[in-house]
Every structure is written in C-alpha cells, then in structure tokens.
Amino acid sequence: MTELLARRNAAFGAGAPLFYEHPLHLVRGEGVHLYDAEGRRYVDMYNNVPCVGHANPRVVEAMARQQATLNTHSRYLHEGAIAFAERLAALHGKQIESVILSCSGTEANEVALRMARFATGRRGILCTNATYHGNSELVGSLTRLGSQPSPNPSVRAFPFPEKYRPIAPNLNEAQLCEAYLAELGKAIEDLRRSGDGVAAMLICSIFANEGLPDVPAGFAARAAAMVREAGGLVIADEVQAGYARTGKWWGYEVTGFTPDIVVTGKPMGNGLPLAATAASRALVEGFRARTRYFNTFAASPLQAAVGMAVLDEIEQRDLRGNVTAVGAALKAGLQARRGASEAIGDVRGHGLFIGVELVRPADGSPDVELAKAVINRLKEKGFLTSNAGIFANVVKIRPPLPFGMAEAEAFLGAWDETIAELAA
Amino acid sequence: MTELLARRNAAFGAGAPLFYEHPLHLVRGEGVHLYDAEGRRYVDMYNNVPCVGHANPRVVEAMARQQATLNTHSRYLHEGAIAFAERLAALHGKQIESVILSCSGTEANEVALRMARFATGRRGILCTNATYHGNSELVGSLTRLGSQPSPNPSVRAFPFPEKYRPIAPNLNEAQLCEAYLAELGKAIEDLRRSGDGVAAMLICSIFANEGLPDVPAGFAARAAAMVREAGGLVIADEVQAGYARTGKWWGYEVTGFTPDIVVTGKPMGNGLPLAATAASRALVEGFRARTRYFNTFAASPLQAAVGMAVLDEIEQRDLRGNVTAVGAALKAGLQARRGASEAIGDVRGHGLFIGVELVRPADGSPDVELAKAVINRLKEKGFLTSNAGIFANVVKIRPPLPFGMAEAEAFLGAWDETIAELAA
C-alpha cells in the first residue's frame, strides 16, 4: 500500500484526490459490490457512474461487441448514434429535441453555457454559491464561490436555497422562498447593471453539491421564471440528478421546473466517458452554426451502443421503481434513527441519493470531523460512502441503482453501530 | 440514406459535421478497412484514432476484460492507472515525470494552459494563426485566428512557419527562419506590453492543422528558447503528432524541440476517450494544489487497460518501424508523381501523415474545389482521405498505423487514376 501510494504520488503528482484515511485498493466490482486487494467485499453506497451496477454484463457485452464491430468519429453516418440521441431527447418534454454528445460533464456544461450565450447575445451566468459543474476554465469559474467574486467577471453566485440553515431566521416556507428569490433577483440586477445581462442560470436540479438541501416549495419554478423574464435560459445540470437517481428520470421533475437546456453525464455510459447537452433544435443548430462543434470521441458507435445498453437496463429492470422503493425505505430508516444521536442534524434527499447532516450538538454547527470518522468507520464495516456539502459534514449516500432492500437493511445495522461507537 | 440524414439533422441538429459529398454510412471496420451499409470495402487513409487498427482484437479484449472486472473513478487506489501513467511518462525525456489523465484533447489542453498560467503567474498564450487545439471556451479561443484578434484578450497568434508559401519572398532558409522568429518575437513583445506576459506557447509539434508545412530548419528549437527567455513554458500538442504517427514516438522529435508540457489524446485509447497532460512533477503538483483537479471518467481502470493495450500493440508489432517504412515509400511515391499534374503543388509530411497541396496551375493559388473533388473521387475508388490546411486544399493522408505496403501501392494506383481524371 505504501509503495503503491508513493508510485501514485510520482505518477499523478501528489494531491490527486483519494478517498478515506486508509485508501482503498480496489481490484474487482460486481453489481453493488466492490472488492479490495485482500479480497474484502464492500457494499458500494457511493458510486453513481456505474449506475446499472459494476461490471454490468449487458454493458460489457454491448461495449465489446461494438468495439469489435466499428468505432469511429461522427463525421460518417451511423444509425446507432442517431438512435441514441433520439431516445435521449424523447426522455424529456417537447422542448428538448436535439442533442450534442460529448465526453464529460465539463464538456457538456461548456456547450450549454456557450449555447446560451450565443442564443441570448448576453454573457452573464448565474449559479449558486456552493456548486461545482466541471473543471474547465469557464465552467470551473462557477466552483464553490461562497461570498467571493468569480474569477470570471460575467458570473454571479446567489445563495443556494435550503430549509436547514435558512438565510433568514423565523420565516415560514413561503417567506423563505421569497427571501432566496430576492437574492437571485439581486444577482440578476447586478448582471444587468454590469452590461453583461443574463445568458443563463446553471443549476444542479437537486443542488447535489450544495448538500442535497430541502428546497422551499416553488423556488425552482419561480427562479426559472425570473431568469426567463430577464432574457436568460435555464440550464438543468442533471449529471448527478438525472438518470433515475431520484426515482424519476430527471431531477427537475423533483424540484419542479422546466429547463431550456439539459446537461447529462456521469451515469450515461456506466463508466464509459459519455455526456450530452440537450435542447431545442433551434438552440442546438444556433450553437452548431457558430462553432462548427466537433468532438473526436463523441457520438461514436461505442458511446451509442453503451448508452443504449444503460437505458435498456434502467427500463427493463425497472430501476426507477427500485430506486423509489428502496430509496424511500432507506431514507425512512435513517430518519427514524435521528433520535439515536443529537449529532444527526438532518436526513434528506431523493430516491437513492440521501444526505445525513452531522452537527455538534452544542450549537448545531457542522461537524466535519465526525462526518469523516463516520465514513471511515462505515468503510471498515464494509460500506462505502463519502462526505459532501458546503461544510463537508454531510454523509453522502448514493449507491448504484440496483441497490436492494437487503443491502439497505444491512447498512442500517452498520449505521447504528457506527453512530453508537462515534456519536452516542 | 435520405431518411437517415433527416433523422440525423433532427437528432444532432443540422450543421453537425459530415464527410463527403455523399456521406458514408459505415457499419463495420477491421484493421485498415471500413465497410459501408452496402458491404463496400474502403481502405481507411484518414483515421488516426483507431491507431492500431479498427476493431483491434487486443484492444477489444482489454476493454471487455477490464469493464467486466472493475471500472471506477480514480479516488481509489488502482495499480493499472498508476502503471499506465508511469509508462506514458517514461516515453518522454527526463523532464516529463507525472501525468494528469483526462478524456479529450480539449480537456488535456485546458489543463496544460492553466498549468502554465499557475506556474508562471502570467496569462499570455501564444499559438499559430491557423491552429486548432480543442473546443472549450479557453482552448477554442486559439482556433484559426488568421489575422483577427482572439476573443480571449490574453491570446496572441503568430504566423505558422512554412516553406511553401513563405512569409517573405526571396529568402534563403536561414533568413526565412529568422523572419518567422521575428513574428513570434512581435507577439511576445505585444503580450509583454499588455501586462499579461507569456505563460505558454501551445503548438502542434508538426503543425498538422496548418497543413503539415515543411518548417525552416531550427525554427522550433529557437522558438522554444525565445518563449522560455520570456518566462513562458512550451506546450507540445501531440494529439495528432504523437503516438508513432511520424515513425517516432513524438512529433517534437521530428521538428526538434523539448517541451515542458506534452498533451496527448486521439490515438491513446483506439477510440476510447483518453487524453493526458504530462509534465514535471513540480508543474503537475503545482496545478493540483491550485485546482484539486478531479476528472470523473479519467485515470480509470478502463482507460489504463485500453491505454496499455494500445502501447503494447505499437511496441510489439513494431508499428513505428512500419510507419517509417511505409510512410517513406508512400511519400516517395507521391513525390515521384508530382510531374503528373501542375495542380500538385507540394507533397510533404512525416511518417504516415502526408499532405498533398493542390493548386491552380495558372497562379499557384489554393484549389479547394479540386481537393474536394479528389477526396470524393478517391472515396468512390475505395480510399478514404480528407482535406485540410488553412485553405482546405491539402489532401490529408493519415491511415491507421498498421497500414501496409500493399495498401500504399493500391492507393498510388487510385491516385494516378484520380489525377488523370480530374487534374491532368
């Protein structure tokens, strides 16, 4: 392990991110399980990329068959890529007609932001103050801004909406919604005054990196209306929220708004790099006319075959149904255990994406040390989670979609032990 | 075909790039051959991504085996990704020690440019006036600037070096080199005056998108020295030039300079999205410290297994040797045919990357119509090429690396017919 870590630090440079106090040396995965070099089995409760399960046989077969048949760039005609784009667009409402495929959420968000700028003739971008949408210079300029200005002068952050640590005390839900909308309004006004105007608001539909907050009812739809009123487009980042993660196809169905542009990524290829920007045909063609966009590896027969296999698995195994049922049971189980420790501040989430906020009982402040201790202890007990949220004090639970009731029950047992050991 | 085109225009939006007057509907590939929906076989003389051949069995096997075993993100320890990064770094000189893996040349060039900016504390970027390095906002701001300013105020373009249409008439090679270096010097001085200073020069090592020019001897090394003198770093974009394309591992060995940062992409995964930014450990760690860079799909066990299989194929089948031998024969064959038509202005290139410049005999001006006619006619004869260069009048010949003598001879026959038919 020490030698492998030293090799890693040299090969990737020290500072390449790594999970857990004692990193996990993985060698095999199957379904919702991962195995380390010593043969130990873990229940994977973190990974959304292998959404239909590690080493999913249908995906492996589709990948191998297509790579053994044909895999080229998209400047030849190929039926597979077209059919995949059609199927993807059809999973949204009528406003979504055409698709630009790419290789990562970063690339897909770049396309979305530039598409919105071309379509509106404006430059301003709105995002929350605790988000992450990707790692390029443009998309990275939206990362976790807090109260700091973005390095990009056309970006404005507004406070993400939440009910757990509300922006103002003693408000009812409707008032709290207005308070957050007022903050968005200030950001819009600031972009107007700067001369940039509003090109787009880019939000994760369920505010995943913000810590999966419970959002004041009606916020998302009202925010979208305000952005459109200001002449901007609404971009839903469904890289984490989409693909049945919440039990619905899309996170925007959960928070209740209608996007103009939808970005998808992580789970689309079960590990094959695959992402998409979907919008109206007019928006997509406007972007293509301005950029002559071409992406070497995207819209390939390989992406299409694997992307189709993933959708087949979700549909034919009714994974949305599984997510809804198991997710509800797991969330209810965790909520029922809130009384076990005053360190459990909140349990929230949608489908198989659940966050448990850990706090110091004395003052309710975020307890990142406890969150880290919990995820490391859960790992020792054979369950893989991570921590997230603006304070990194939220235990993030996000297993592959076939995660079952038996695993959920086993996890709740390990959870009880862990809380008893660390936070009783 | 008409129906498929209509579906494509709806699914991807009209304007998604497509090759040939009558687009090619492909269904299968094997080695250096591609097959269309009517069962017609073509010799592929364009595709560098499937560098070790279409449907390469070793790559298919490695891809399927790894996807069936384990494919996760890089925040767990995995020996494969580390070993691949080590092997990649070892293919360069001692100054290249560590690697950041990503999914596309665009992503890898983003990393390189931002790495250079962090390391130097300067913002200015130098590129040629006829280049393309990727499609993000930052990297795209370098695209084919000609004499126009970049939309990015920190980017300066200098005229790419060439001997065929020299920047000034009646100079010998040494004088021509000085003339181009003087243009680079002006761009450097302009960045200095702007206050940005020089962070980096980003060049394709063999100026592929510029049309594969023959470069005045000594230009690349002198240019690199000037950039370093100005405090900047030298980035070699080896996305097209590298991976044995020229018969050497790297294009910078051909043009004779030593880069600080090397970007690779297209051929690395034989169709799997895979790219890399390689540099000294200090440069890589400086970037990681500033960005906490993480790329969901990159440095995965899948990328590693496939990347290793591609390197194994290149080494064990001595594809560098094949490229050198067949490339030399093909280039010599084309050069020997220059006299067949006055429309053949120039034949140039390196290894299995050859450009034939087509011109109007009357005045030597670029003949893009003829180039298009030639590539469409060659396609009818069963040979796939494309056109490139700043005037799109260069027939671009760039087959998979296992391209053999027999195919080269067959192509020369088709070439003779085509020139006789279109440009005699």
PDB file of C-alpha atoms in Angstrom, chain A residues 230-354:
ATOM      1  CA  ALA A 230     -34.508  38.691 -17.601  1.00  0.00           C
ATOM      2  CA  GLY A 231     -33.982  37.178 -21.062  1.00  0.00           C
ATOM      3  CA  GLY A 232     -31.894  34.225 -19.933  1.00  0.00           C
ATOM      4  CA  LEU A 233     -32.123  30.475 -20.427  1.00  0.00           C
ATOM      5  CA  VAL A 234     -32.434  27.838 -17.727  1.00  0.00           C
ATOM      6  CA  ILE A 235     -29.864  25.052 -17.759  1.00  0.00           C
ATOM      7  CA  ALA A 236     -30.504  21.944 -15.671  1.00  0.00           C
ATOM      8  CA  ASP A 237     -27.312  20.123 -14.740  1.00  0.00           C
ATOM      9  CA  GLU A 238     -28.570  16.535 -14.463  1.00  0.00           C
ATOM     10  CA  VAL A 239     -25.089  14.990 -14.287  1.00  0.00           C
ATOM     11  CA  GLN A 240     -25.813  13.849 -10.727  1.00  0.00           C
ATOM     12  CA  ALA A 241     -29.589  14.415 -10.522  1.00  0.00           C
ATOM     13  CA  GLY A 242     -30.662  12.590 -13.667  1.00  0.00           C
ATOM     14  CA  TYR A 243     -30.866   9.037 -15.000  1.00  0.00           C
ATOM     15  CA  ALA A 244     -33.303   7.665 -12.413  1.00  0.00           C
ATOM     16  CA  ARG A 245     -31.180   8.697  -9.443  1.00  0.00           C
ATOM     17  CA  THR A 246     -34.202  10.224  -7.701  1.00  0.00           C
ATOM     18  CA  GLY A 247     -36.623   7.536  -8.886  1.00  0.00           C
ATOM     19  CA  LYS A 248     -37.730   9.865 -11.670  1.00  0.00           C
ATOM     20  CA  TRP A 249     -35.786  10.230 -14.884  1.00  0.00           C
ATOM     21  CA  TRP A 250     -34.794  13.798 -14.090  1.00  0.00           C
ATOM     22  CA  GLY A 251     -34.120  15.864 -11.024  1.00  0.00           C
ATOM     23  CA  TYR A 252     -36.067  18.787 -12.463  1.00  0.00           C
ATOM     24  CA  GLU A 253     -39.204  16.659 -12.078  1.00  0.00           C
ATOM     25  CA  VAL A 254     -38.470  16.505  -8.345  1.00  0.00           C
ATOM     26  CA  THR A 255     -37.770  20.201  -7.788  1.00  0.00           C
ATOM     27  CA  GLY A 256     -40.409  21.187 -10.330  1.00  0.00           C
ATOM     28  CA  PHE A 257     -39.090  23.325 -13.146  1.00  0.00           C
ATOM     29  CA  THR A 258     -38.771  23.113 -16.924  1.00  0.00           C
ATOM     30  CA  PRO A 259     -35.267  23.616 -18.314  1.00  0.00           C
ATOM     31  CA  ASP A 260     -34.362  25.031 -21.730  1.00  0.00           C
ATOM     32  CA  ILE A 261     -31.109  23.070 -21.820  1.00  0.00           C
ATOM     33  CA  VAL A 262     -30.345  19.788 -20.045  1.00  0.00           C
ATOM     34  CA  VAL A 263     -26.847  18.507 -19.319  1.00  0.00           C
ATOM     35  CA  THR A 264     -26.255  14.838 -18.539  1.00  0.00           C
ATOM     36  CA  GLY A 265     -23.090  12.897 -17.864  1.00  0.00           C
ATOM     37  CA  LYS A 266     -21.766  10.545 -15.187  1.00  0.00           C
ATOM     38  CA  PRO A 267     -24.176   7.561 -15.285  1.00  0.00           C
ATOM     39  CA  MET A 268     -24.820   7.629 -19.042  1.00  0.00           C
ATOM     40  CA  GLY A 269     -22.101   5.134 -20.005  1.00  0.00           C
ATOM     41  CA  ASN A 270     -21.715   3.108 -16.789  1.00  0.00           C
ATOM     42  CA  GLY A 271     -18.054   4.166 -16.812  1.00  0.00           C
ATOM     43  CA  LEU A 272     -17.532   4.912 -20.493  1.00  0.00           C
ATOM     44  CA  PRO A 273     -16.932   8.660 -20.912  1.00  0.00           C
ATOM     45  CA  LEU A 274     -20.259   9.944 -22.246  1.00  0.00           C
ATOM     46  CA  ALA A 275     -22.131  13.203 -21.731  1.00  0.00           C
ATOM     47  CA  ALA A 276     -24.789  15.247 -23.525  1.00  0.00           C
ATOM     48  CA  THR A 277     -26.235  18.714 -23.914  1.00  0.00           C
ATOM     49  CA  ALA A 278     -29.882  18.572 -24.987  1.00  0.00           C
ATOM     50  CA  ALA A 279     -32.092  21.473 -26.042  1.00  0.00           C
ATOM     51  CA  SER A 280     -34.486  22.637 -28.719  1.00  0.00           C
ATOM     52  CA  ARG A 281     -33.379  22.082 -32.277  1.00  0.00           C
ATOM     53  CA  ALA A 282     -33.130  25.854 -32.760  1.00  0.00           C
ATOM     54  CA  LEU A 283     -30.788  26.237 -29.783  1.00  0.00           C
ATOM     55  CA  VAL A 284     -28.612  23.319 -30.905  1.00  0.00           C
ATOM     56  CA  GLU A 285     -28.451  24.497 -34.506  1.00  0.00           C
ATOM     57  CA  GLY A 286     -27.629  28.028 -33.383  1.00  0.00           C
ATOM     58  CA  PHE A 287     -24.687  26.637 -31.449  1.00  0.00           C
ATOM     59  CA  ARG A 288     -23.539  24.454 -34.339  1.00  0.00           C
ATOM     60  CA  ALA A 289     -23.722  27.355 -36.789  1.00  0.00           C
ATOM     61  CA  ARG A 290     -21.493  29.489 -34.561  1.00  0.00           C
ATOM     62  CA  THR A 291     -18.940  26.865 -33.615  1.00  0.00           C
ATOM     63  CA  ARG A 292     -18.927  24.027 -36.146  1.00  0.00           C
ATOM     64  CA  TYR A 293     -18.545  21.950 -32.986  1.00  0.00           C
ATOM     65  CA  PHE A 294     -16.846  18.608 -33.398  1.00  0.00           C
ATOM     66  CA  ASN A 295     -15.834  16.231 -30.630  1.00  0.00           C
ATOM     67  CA  THR A 296     -13.485  13.430 -31.723  1.00  0.00           C
ATOM     68  CA  PHE A 297     -14.677  10.709 -29.361  1.00  0.00           C
ATOM     69  CA  ALA A 298     -18.313  11.753 -29.052  1.00  0.00           C
ATOM     70  CA  ALA A 299     -21.403  10.487 -30.876  1.00  0.00           C
ATOM     71  CA  SER A 300     -19.364   7.401 -31.708  1.00  0.00           C
ATOM     72  CA  PRO A 301     -20.875   3.972 -32.307  1.00  0.00           C
ATOM     73  CA  LEU A 302     -19.260   2.929 -28.992  1.00  0.00           C
ATOM     74  CA  GLN A 303     -20.920   5.710 -26.992  1.00  0.00           C
ATOM     75  CA  ALA A 304     -24.222   4.888 -28.675  1.00  0.00           C
ATOM     76  CA  ALA A 305     -24.113   1.139 -28.034  1.00  0.00           C
ATOM     77  CA  VAL A 306     -23.128   1.543 -24.400  1.00  0.00           C
ATOM     78  CA  GLY A 307     -25.559   4.403 -23.833  1.00  0.00           C
ATOM     79  CA  MET A 308     -28.387   2.268 -25.236  1.00  0.00           C
ATOM     80  CA  ALA A 309     -27.453  -0.686 -23.015  1.00  0.00           C
ATOM     81  CA  VAL A 310     -27.601   1.528 -19.917  1.00  0.00           C
ATOM     82  CA  LEU A 311     -31.056   2.857 -20.849  1.00  0.00           C
ATOM     83  CA  ASP A 312     -32.217  -0.705 -21.585  1.00  0.00           C
ATOM     84  CA  GLU A 313     -31.100  -1.822 -18.143  1.00  0.00           C
ATOM     85  CA  ILE A 314     -32.845   1.068 -16.383  1.00  0.00           C
ATOM     86  CA  GLU A 315     -36.064   0.438 -18.279  1.00  0.00           C
ATOM     87  CA  GLN A 316     -36.179  -3.354 -18.457  1.00  0.00           C
ATOM     88  CA  ARG A 317     -35.179  -3.887 -14.827  1.00  0.00           C
ATOM     89  CA  ASP A 318     -37.488  -1.078 -13.685  1.00  0.00           C
ATOM     90  CA  LEU A 319     -34.667   0.578 -11.799  1.00  0.00           C
ATOM     91  CA  ARG A 320     -36.759   3.706 -11.317  1.00  0.00           C
ATOM     92  CA  GLY A 321     -39.187   1.564  -9.374  1.00  0.00           C
ATOM     93  CA  ASN A 322     -36.348   0.030  -7.378  1.00  0.00           C
ATOM     94  CA  VAL A 323     -34.856   3.435  -6.589  1.00  0.00           C
ATOM     95  CA  THR A 324     -38.212   4.772  -5.445  1.00  0.00           C
ATOM     96  CA  ALA A 325     -38.952   1.812  -3.185  1.00  0.00           C
ATOM     97  CA  VAL A 326     -35.501   1.169  -1.714  1.00  0.00           C
ATOM     98  CA  GLY A 327     -34.693   4.877  -1.516  1.00  0.00           C
ATOM     99  CA  ALA A 328     -37.859   5.583   0.432  1.00  0.00           C
ATOM    100  CA  ALA A 329     -37.168   2.710   2.827  1.00  0.00           C
ATOM    101  CA  LEU A 330     -33.562   3.751   3.370  1.00  0.00           C
ATOM    102  CA  LYS A 331     -34.447   7.391   3.947  1.00  0.00           C
ATOM    103  CA  ALA A 332     -37.266   6.445   6.311  1.00  0.00           C
ATOM    104  CA  GLY A 333     -34.905   4.125   8.171  1.00  0.00           C
ATOM    105  CA  LEU A 334     -32.349   6.893   8.610  1.00  0.00           C
ATOM    106  CA  GLN A 335     -34.964   9.429   9.589  1.00  0.00           C
ATOM    107  CA  ALA A 336     -36.350   7.008  12.191  1.00  0.00           C
ATOM    108  CA  ARG A 337     -32.832   6.878  13.664  1.00  0.00           C
ATOM    109  CA  ARG A 338     -32.429  10.625  14.095  1.00  0.00           C
ATOM    110  CA  GLY A 339     -33.130  10.294  17.803  1.00  0.00           C
ATOM    111  CA  ALA A 340     -30.152   7.962  18.290  1.00  0.00           C
ATOM    112  CA  SER A 341     -27.781  10.919  18.432  1.00  0.00           C
ATOM    113  CA  GLU A 342     -28.086  14.672  18.672  1.00  0.00           C
ATOM    114  CA  ALA A 343     -25.225  14.782  16.162  1.00  0.00           C
ATOM    115  CA  ILE A 344     -27.680  13.800  13.424  1.00  0.00           C
ATOM    116  CA  GLY A 345     -28.908  17.198  12.367  1.00  0.00           C
ATOM    117  CA  ASP A 346     -30.875  16.323   9.263  1.00  0.00           C
ATOM    118  CA  VAL A 347     -31.707  13.465   6.910  1.00  0.00           C
ATOM    119  CA  ARG A 348     -32.774  14.447   3.396  1.00  0.00           C
ATOM    120  CA  GLY A 349     -32.581  13.544  -0.265  1.00  0.00           C
ATOM    121  CA  HIS A 350     -34.452  11.949  -3.143  1.00  0.00           C
ATOM    122  CA  GLY A 351     -34.561   8.322  -4.242  1.00  0.00           C
ATOM    123  CA  LEU A 352     -31.159   6.684  -3.845  1.00  0.00           C
ATOM    124  CA  PHE A 353     -29.385   9.954  -3.116  1.00  0.00           C
ATOM    125  CA  ILE A 354     -29.515  10.690   0.573  1.00  0.00           C
TER     126      ILE A 354
END
